[in-house]
Coordinates of N, CA and C in Angstrom, one line a residue:
X1104 N -20.8 3.7 -9.4 CA -19.9 4.6 -10.0 C -18.9 5.1 -9.1
X1105 N -19.3 5.4 -7.8 CA -18.3 5.8 -6.8 C -17.2 4.7 -6.5
X1106 N -17.7 3.5 -6.5 CA -16.7 2.4 -6.3 C -15.7 2.4 -7.4
X1107 N -16.1 2.5 -8.6 CA -15.2 2.5 -9.7 C -14.3 3.7 -9.6
X1108 N -14.8 4.9 -9.3 CA -13.9 6.1 -9.1 C -12.9 5.9 -8.0
X1109 N -13.3 5.3 -7.0 CA -12.3 5.0 -5.9 C -11.2 4.1 -6.3
X1110 N -11.6 3.0 -7.0 CA -10.6 2.1 -7.5 C -9.6 2.8 -8.5
X1111 N -10.2 3.6 -9.4 CA -9.4 4.4 -10.3 C -8.4 5.3 -9.6
X1112 N -9.0 6.0 -8.6 CA -8.1 6.9 -7.8 C -6.9 6.2 -7.2
X1113 N -7.2 5.0 -6.6 CA -6.1 4.2 -6.0 C -5.1 3.8 -7.1
X1114 N -5.6 3.3 -8.2 CA -4.7 2.8 -9.2 C -3.9 3.9 -9.8
X1115 N -4.5 5.1 -10.0 CA -3.8 6.3 -10.5 C -2.6 6.6 -9.7
X1116 N -2.6 6.4 -8.4 CA -1.5 6.7 -7.5 C -0.7 5.5 -7.2
X1117 N -0.9 4.4 -7.9 CA 0.0 3.2 -7.8 C -0.3 2.3 -6.6
X1118 N -1.5 2.5 -6.0 CA -1.9 1.7 -4.8 C -2.6 0.4 -5.3
X1119 N -2.0 -0.8 -5.0 CA -2.7 -2.0 -5.4 C -4.1 -2.2 -4.8
X1120 N -5.0 -2.8 -5.6 CA -6.4 -3.0 -5.1 C -6.7 -4.4 -4.9
X1121 N -5.7 -5.2 -4.6 CA -5.9 -6.7 -4.4 C -6.8 -6.9 -3.2
X1122 N -6.6 -6.1 -2.2 CA -7.3 -6.3 -0.9 C -8.7 -5.7 -1.0
X1123 N -9.5 -6.3 -1.8 CA -10.9 -5.8 -2.0 C -11.7 -5.9 -0.7
X1124 N -11.4 -6.9 0.1 CA -12.2 -7.1 1.3 C -12.0 -5.8 2.2
X1125 N -10.8 -5.3 2.4 CA -10.6 -4.1 3.1 C -11.2 -2.9 2.5
X1126 N -11.1 -2.8 1.2 CA -11.7 -1.7 0.4 C -13.2 -1.7 0.6
X1127 N -13.9 -2.8 0.5 CA -15.3 -2.9 0.6 C -15.8 -2.7 2.1
X1128 N -15.0 -3.2 3.0 CA -15.3 -3.0 4.4 C -15.2 -1.5 4.8
X1129 N -14.2 -0.8 4.3 CA -14.1 0.7 4.5 C -15.3 1.4 3.9
X1130 N -15.7 1.1 2.7 CA -16.8 1.7 2.0 C -18.1 1.4 2.7
X1131 N -18.2 0.2 3.3 CA -19.4 -0.1 4.1 C -19.4 0.7 5.4
X1132 N -18.3 1.0 6.0 CA -18.2 1.7 7.2 C -18.5 3.2 7.0
X1133 N -18.0 3.8 5.9 CA -18.1 5.2 5.7 C -19.0 5.7 4.5
X1134 N -19.4 4.7 3.7 CA -20.1 5.1 2.5 C -21.5 5.7 2.7
X1135 N -22.1 5.3 3.8 CA -23.4 5.9 4.1 C -23.4 7.3 4.6
X1136 N -22.3 7.7 5.2 CA -22.3 9.1 5.8 C -21.5 10.0 4.9
X1137 N -20.6 9.5 4.0 CA -19.7 10.3 3.2 C -20.1 10.0 1.7
X1138 N -20.4 11.0 1.0 CA -20.8 10.8 -0.4 C -19.7 11.2 -1.4
X1139 N -18.6 11.8 -0.9 CA -17.5 12.3 -1.8 C -16.6 11.2 -2.0
X1140 N -16.4 10.8 -3.3 CA -15.6 9.6 -3.7 C -14.1 9.9 -3.3
X1141 N -13.7 11.1 -3.4 CA -12.3 11.4 -3.0 C -12.0 11.3 -1.6
X1142 N -13.0 11.7 -0.7 CA -12.8 11.5 0.7 C -12.9 10.0 1.1
X1143 N -13.8 9.3 0.4 CA -13.8 7.8 0.6 C -12.5 7.2 0.2
X1144 N -11.9 7.6 -0.8 CA -10.6 7.1 -1.3 C -9.6 7.3 -0.2
X1145 N -9.6 8.5 0.5 CA -8.7 8.7 1.6 C -8.9 7.7 2.7
X1146 N -10.1 7.4 3.1 CA -10.4 6.4 4.1 C -9.9 5.0 3.7
X1147 N -10.1 4.7 2.4 CA -9.6 3.4 1.9 C -8.1 3.4 2.0
X1148 N -7.4 4.4 1.6 CA -5.9 4.5 1.6 C -5.5 4.2 3.1
X1149 N -6.1 4.8 4.0 CA -5.7 4.6 5.4 C -5.9 3.2 5.9
X1150 N -7.0 2.6 5.4 CA -7.2 1.1 5.7 C -6.1 0.3 5.0
X1151 N -5.6 0.7 3.9 CA -4.6 -0.1 3.2 C -3.2 0.3 3.6
X1152 N -3.0 0.9 4.8 CA -1.7 1.4 5.1 C -0.6 0.3 5.2
X1153 N -1.0 -0.9 5.4 CA 0.1 -2.0 5.4 C 0.6 -2.2 4.0
X1154 N -0.3 -2.2 3.0 CA 0.0 -2.3 1.6 C 0.9 -1.1 1.2
X1155 N 0.5 0.1 1.5 CA 1.2 1.3 1.2 C 2.5 1.3 1.8
X1156 N 2.6 0.9 3.1 CA 3.9 0.9 3.9 C 4.9 -0.1 3.2
X1157 N 4.4 -1.3 2.8 CA 5.3 -2.2 2.1 C 5.8 -1.7 0.8
X1158 N 5.0 -0.9 0.1 CA 5.4 -0.4 -1.2 C 6.5 0.6 -1.1
X1159 N 6.5 1.4 0.0 CA 7.4 2.6 0.1 C 8.5 2.5 1.1
X1160 N 8.5 1.4 1.9 CA 9.6 1.4 2.9 C 10.6 0.3 2.5
X1161 N 11.8 0.4 3.2 CA 12.8 -0.5 3.1 C 12.8 -1.6 4.1
X1162 N 11.7 -1.8 4.8 CA 11.5 -2.8 5.8 C 11.1 -2.2 7.1
X1163 N 11.9 -1.3 7.7 CA 11.5 -0.7 9.0 C 11.6 0.8 9.0
X1164 N 11.9 1.5 7.9 CA 12.0 2.9 7.9 C 11.6 3.5 6.6
X1165 N 11.2 4.8 6.6 CA 10.8 5.4 5.4 C 11.4 6.9 5.4
X1166 N 12.1 7.3 4.3 CA 12.6 8.6 4.3 C 11.6 9.5 3.5
X1167 N 11.3 10.6 4.2 CA 10.3 11.5 3.6 C 10.7 13.0 3.6
X1168 N 10.0 13.8 2.8 CA 10.1 15.2 2.9 C 8.8 15.7 3.4
X1169 N 8.9 16.4 4.5 CA 7.6 16.9 5.2 C 7.2 18.2 4.6
X1170 N 5.9 18.4 4.7 CA 5.3 19.6 4.3 C 5.1 20.5 5.5
X1171 N 5.6 21.8 5.5 CA 5.5 22.7 6.6 C 4.0 23.0 6.9
X1172 N 3.8 23.3 8.2 CA 2.4 23.6 8.7 C 1.8 24.8 8.0
X1173 N 2.6 25.8 7.7 CA 2.1 27.0 7.0 C 1.5 26.6 5.6
X1174 N 2.2 25.8 4.9 CA 1.7 25.4 3.6 C 0.4 24.6 3.7
X1175 N 0.4 23.7 4.7 CA -0.8 22.9 5.0 C -2.0 23.8 5.3
X1176 N -1.7 24.8 6.1 CA -2.8 25.8 6.5 C -3.3 26.5 5.2
X1177 N -2.4 26.9 4.4 CA -2.8 27.6 3.1 C -3.7 26.7 2.3
X1178 N -3.3 25.5 2.2 CA -4.1 24.5 1.4 C -5.5 24.3 2.0
X1179 N -5.5 24.1 3.4 CA -6.8 23.8 4.0 C -7.7 25.1 3.9
X1180 N -7.1 26.2 4.1 CA -8.0 27.4 4.1 C -8.5 27.8 2.6
X1181 N -7.8 27.2 1.6 CA -8.2 27.5 0.3 C -9.1 26.4 -0.3
X1182 N -9.4 25.4 0.4 CA -10.3 24.3 -0.1 C -11.7 24.8 -0.1
X1183 N -12.3 24.8 -1.2 CA -13.7 25.2 -1.4 C -14.6 24.1 -2.0
X1184 N -15.8 24.0 -1.5 CA -16.7 23.0 -2.0 C -17.8 23.6 -2.9
X1185 N -18.2 22.9 -3.9 CA -19.4 23.3 -4.7 C -20.1 22.0 -5.1
X1186 N -21.1 22.1 -5.9 CA -21.9 20.9 -6.3 C -21.1 19.9 -7.1
X1187 N -20.0 20.3 -7.6 CA -19.2 19.4 -8.4 C -18.0 18.8 -7.6
X1188 N -17.9 19.1 -6.4 CA -16.8 18.6 -5.6 C -16.0 19.7 -4.9
X1189 N -14.8 19.3 -4.6 CA -13.9 20.3 -3.9 C -12.8 20.7 -4.8
X1190 N -12.4 22.0 -4.6 CA -11.3 22.6 -5.4 C -10.5 23.5 -4.6
X1191 N -9.3 23.8 -5.0 CA -8.5 24.8 -4.3 C -8.5 26.1 -5.0
X1192 N -8.7 27.2 -4.2 CA -8.7 28.5 -4.6 C -7.5 29.2 -4.1
X1193 N -6.3 28.9 -4.7 CA -5.0 29.5 -4.2 C -4.5 30.4 -5.2
X1194 N -4.0 31.5 -4.8 CA -3.3 32.5 -5.6 C -2.3 31.8 -6.5
X1195 N -2.3 32.0 -7.8 CA -1.3 31.4 -8.7 C 0.2 31.6 -8.3
X1196 N 0.4 32.8 -7.7 CA 1.8 33.1 -7.3 C 2.2 32.2 -6.1
X1197 N 1.3 31.9 -5.2 CA 1.5 31.0 -4.1 C 1.7 29.6 -4.6
X1198 N 0.9 29.2 -5.6 CA 1.1 27.9 -6.2 C 2.5 27.7 -6.8
X1199 N 2.9 28.8 -7.5 CA 4.2 28.7 -8.1 C 5.3 28.6 -7.1
X1200 N 5.2 29.4 -6.0 CA 6.2 29.3 -4.9 C 6.2 27.9 -4.3
X1201 N 5.1 27.3 -4.0 CA 5.0 26.0 -3.5 C 5.7 25.0 -4.4
X1202 N 5.4 25.1 -5.7 CA 6.0 24.1 -6.6 C 7.6 24.3 -6.7
X1203 N 8.0 25.6 -6.6 CA 9.4 25.9 -6.6 C 10.1 25.3 -5.4
X1204 N 9.5 25.4 -4.2 CA 10.0 24.9 -3.0 C 10.1 23.4 -3.0
X1205 N 9.1 22.8 -3.6 CA 9.1 21.3 -3.7 C 10.2 20.8 -4.6
X1206 N 10.3 21.5 -5.7 CA 11.4 21.2 -6.7 C 12.8 21.4 -6.0
X1207 N 13.0 22.4 -5.3 CA 14.2 22.7 -4.6 C 14.6 21.6 -3.7
X1208 N 13.6 21.2 -2.8 CA 13.9 20.1 -1.9 C 14.2 18.8 -2.6
X1209 N 13.5 18.4 -3.6 CA 13.7 17.2 -4.3 C 15.1 17.2 -4.9
X1210 N 15.5 18.3 -5.6 CA 16.8 18.4 -6.2 C 17.9 18.3 -5.1
X1211 N 17.7 19.0 -4.0 CA 18.7 19.0 -2.9 C 18.9 17.6 -2.3
X1212 N 17.8 16.8 -2.3 CA 17.9 15.5 -1.6 C 18.0 14.3 -2.6
X1213 N 18.1 14.5 -3.9 CA 18.1 13.4 -4.8 C 19.3 12.5 -4.7
X1214 N 20.4 13.0 -4.1 CA 21.5 12.1 -3.8 C 21.2 11.1 -2.7
X1215 N 20.3 11.5 -1.8 CA 20.0 10.7 -0.6 C 18.9 9.7 -0.8
X1216 N 17.9 10.1 -1.6 CA 16.8 9.2 -1.8 C 16.5 9.1 -3.3
X1217 N 16.1 7.9 -3.8 CA 15.9 7.7 -5.2 C 14.5 8.2 -5.6
X1218 N 13.5 7.9 -4.7 CA 12.1 8.3 -5.0 C 11.6 9.2 -3.8
X1219 N 11.3 10.4 -4.2 CA 10.8 11.4 -3.2 C 9.4 11.1 -2.8
X1220 N 9.2 11.2 -1.4 CA 7.9 11.0 -0.8 C 7.6 12.2 0.0
X1221 N 6.5 12.9 -0.3 CA 6.1 14.1 0.5 C 5.1 13.5 1.6
X1222 N 5.3 13.9 2.8 CA 4.5 13.5 3.9 C 3.6 14.7 4.4
X1223 N 2.3 14.5 4.5 CA 1.4 15.5 4.9 C 0.5 15.0 6.0
X1224 N -0.3 15.9 6.5 CA -1.4 15.4 7.4 C -2.5 14.8 6.5
X1225 N -3.3 13.9 7.1 CA -4.3 13.2 6.3 C -5.3 14.1 5.6
X1226 N -5.7 15.2 6.2 CA -6.8 16.0 5.6 C -6.2 16.9 4.4
X1227 N -4.9 17.1 4.4 CA -4.3 17.9 3.4 C -3.8 17.0 2.2
X1228 N -3.6 15.7 2.4 CA -3.0 14.9 1.4 C -3.6 15.0 0.0
X1229 N -4.9 14.8 -0.1 CA -5.6 14.8 -1.4 C -5.5 16.1 -2.1
X1230 N -5.6 17.2 -1.4 CA -5.5 18.5 -2.0 C -4.1 18.8 -2.4
X1231 N -3.1 18.5 -1.6 CA -1.7 18.7 -2.0 C -1.4 17.9 -3.3
X1232 N -1.8 16.6 -3.3 CA -1.5 15.8 -4.4 C -2.1 16.3 -5.7
X1233 N -3.4 16.8 -5.6 CA -4.0 17.4 -6.8 C -3.3 18.6 -7.2
X1234 N -2.8 19.4 -6.3 CA -2.1 20.7 -6.6 C -0.8 20.3 -7.3
X1235 N 0.0 19.4 -6.8 CA 1.3 19.2 -7.2 C 1.4 18.3 -8.5
X1236 N 0.4 17.4 -8.7 CA 0.4 16.5 -9.8 C 0.3 17.2 -11.1
X1237 N -0.1 18.4 -11.2 CA -0.2 19.2 -12.4 C 1.3 19.5 -12.9
X1238 N 2.2 19.5 -12.0 CA 3.6 19.9 -12.3 C 4.5 18.7 -12.2
X1239 N 4.2 17.7 -11.3 CA 5.0 16.6 -11.0 C 4.1 15.3 -10.8
X1240 N 3.7 14.7 -11.9 CA 2.7 13.7 -11.9 C 3.2 12.4 -11.1
X1241 N 4.5 12.2 -11.1 CA 5.0 11.0 -10.5 C 5.4 11.1 -9.0
X1242 N 5.1 12.3 -8.4 CA 5.5 12.5 -7.0 C 4.6 11.8 -6.1
X1243 N 5.1 11.0 -5.1 CA 4.3 10.3 -4.2 C 4.0 11.2 -3.0
X1244 N 2.7 11.3 -2.6 CA 2.3 12.1 -1.5 C 1.5 11.1 -0.5
X1245 N 2.1 11.0 0.7 CA 1.4 10.1 1.7 C 1.1 11.0 2.9
X1246 N 0.1 10.4 3.7 CA -0.2 11.0 4.9 C 0.3 10.2 6.1
X1247 N 0.4 10.8 7.3 CA 0.8 10.1 8.4 C 0.0 8.8 8.7
X1248 N -1.3 8.9 8.4 CA -2.2 7.7 8.7 C -2.0 6.6 7.7
X1249 N -1.2 6.8 6.6 CA -1.0 5.7 5.6 C 0.3 4.9 5.9
X1250 N 1.0 5.2 6.9 CA 2.2 4.6 7.3 C 2.0 3.8 8.6
X1251 N 2.4 2.5 8.5 CA 2.2 1.6 9.7 C 3.0 2.2 10.9
X1252 N 2.4 2.1 12.1 CA 2.9 2.7 13.3 C 4.3 2.1 13.7
X1253 N 4.6 0.9 13.2 CA 5.9 0.3 13.6 C 7.1 0.7 12.6
X1254 N 6.8 1.6 11.7 CA 7.8 2.1 10.8 C 8.3 3.4 11.3
X1255 N 9.7 3.5 11.2 CA 10.3 4.7 11.7 C 10.3 5.7 10.5
X1256 N 9.8 6.9 10.7 CA 9.7 8.0 9.7 C 10.9 8.9 9.9
X1257 N 11.7 8.9 8.8 CA 12.9 9.8 8.8 C 12.6 11.0 8.0
X1258 N 12.4 12.2 8.6 CA 12.2 13.4 7.8 C 13.6 13.9 7.4
X1259 N 13.9 13.9 6.1 CA 15.2 14.4 5.7 C 15.1 15.7 5.0
X1260 N 13.9 16.3 4.9 CA 13.8 17.6 4.3 C 12.4 18.2 4.7
X1261 N 12.3 19.5 4.6 CA 11.1 20.2 4.9 C 10.8 21.2 3.8
X1262 N 9.6 21.2 3.3 CA 9.1 22.2 2.3 C 8.5 23.3 3.0
X1263 N 9.2 24.5 3.0 CA 8.7 25.7 3.6 C 8.6 26.8 2.6
X1264 N 7.7 27.8 2.9 CA 7.7 28.9 2.0 C 8.8 29.9 2.3
X1265 N 9.2 30.0 3.5 CA 10.4 30.8 3.9 C 11.6 30.0 4.1
X1266 N 12.7 30.5 3.7 CA 14.0 29.7 3.9 C 14.6 29.9 5.3

């Protein structure tokens, strides 16, 4: 059941699952110690970084909008676990502000990039994706660990709570 959920998680975000060998290898490495399918999906995504890099780069660089450390801290501090998994307990006003700031940055930069990619730290990626997909289902959210090291990351915008 977890394997199926992991494959669905990958497909829902447009990540190809052709490299089953890498997926199974990652699950073998981490599956005994981690029981959360979402966290296992994050490890699989990191293992598939070459596939992800090819999908979102123009060859040797990637243009991204970075997430400010303050927003990342808010997300990390609001992540709560229960028997059904992990959820975010963020004040609705803060969520609205974050969504507004993301929308502002995307609108401001739409002339420069066709497809907006938000870049976060690995631990924040899944939580931010879940938060923002309620409002922008097609937005791509990547972590630093999902981009090949030989790719130049061009940060063309920053999502901040304060201007």
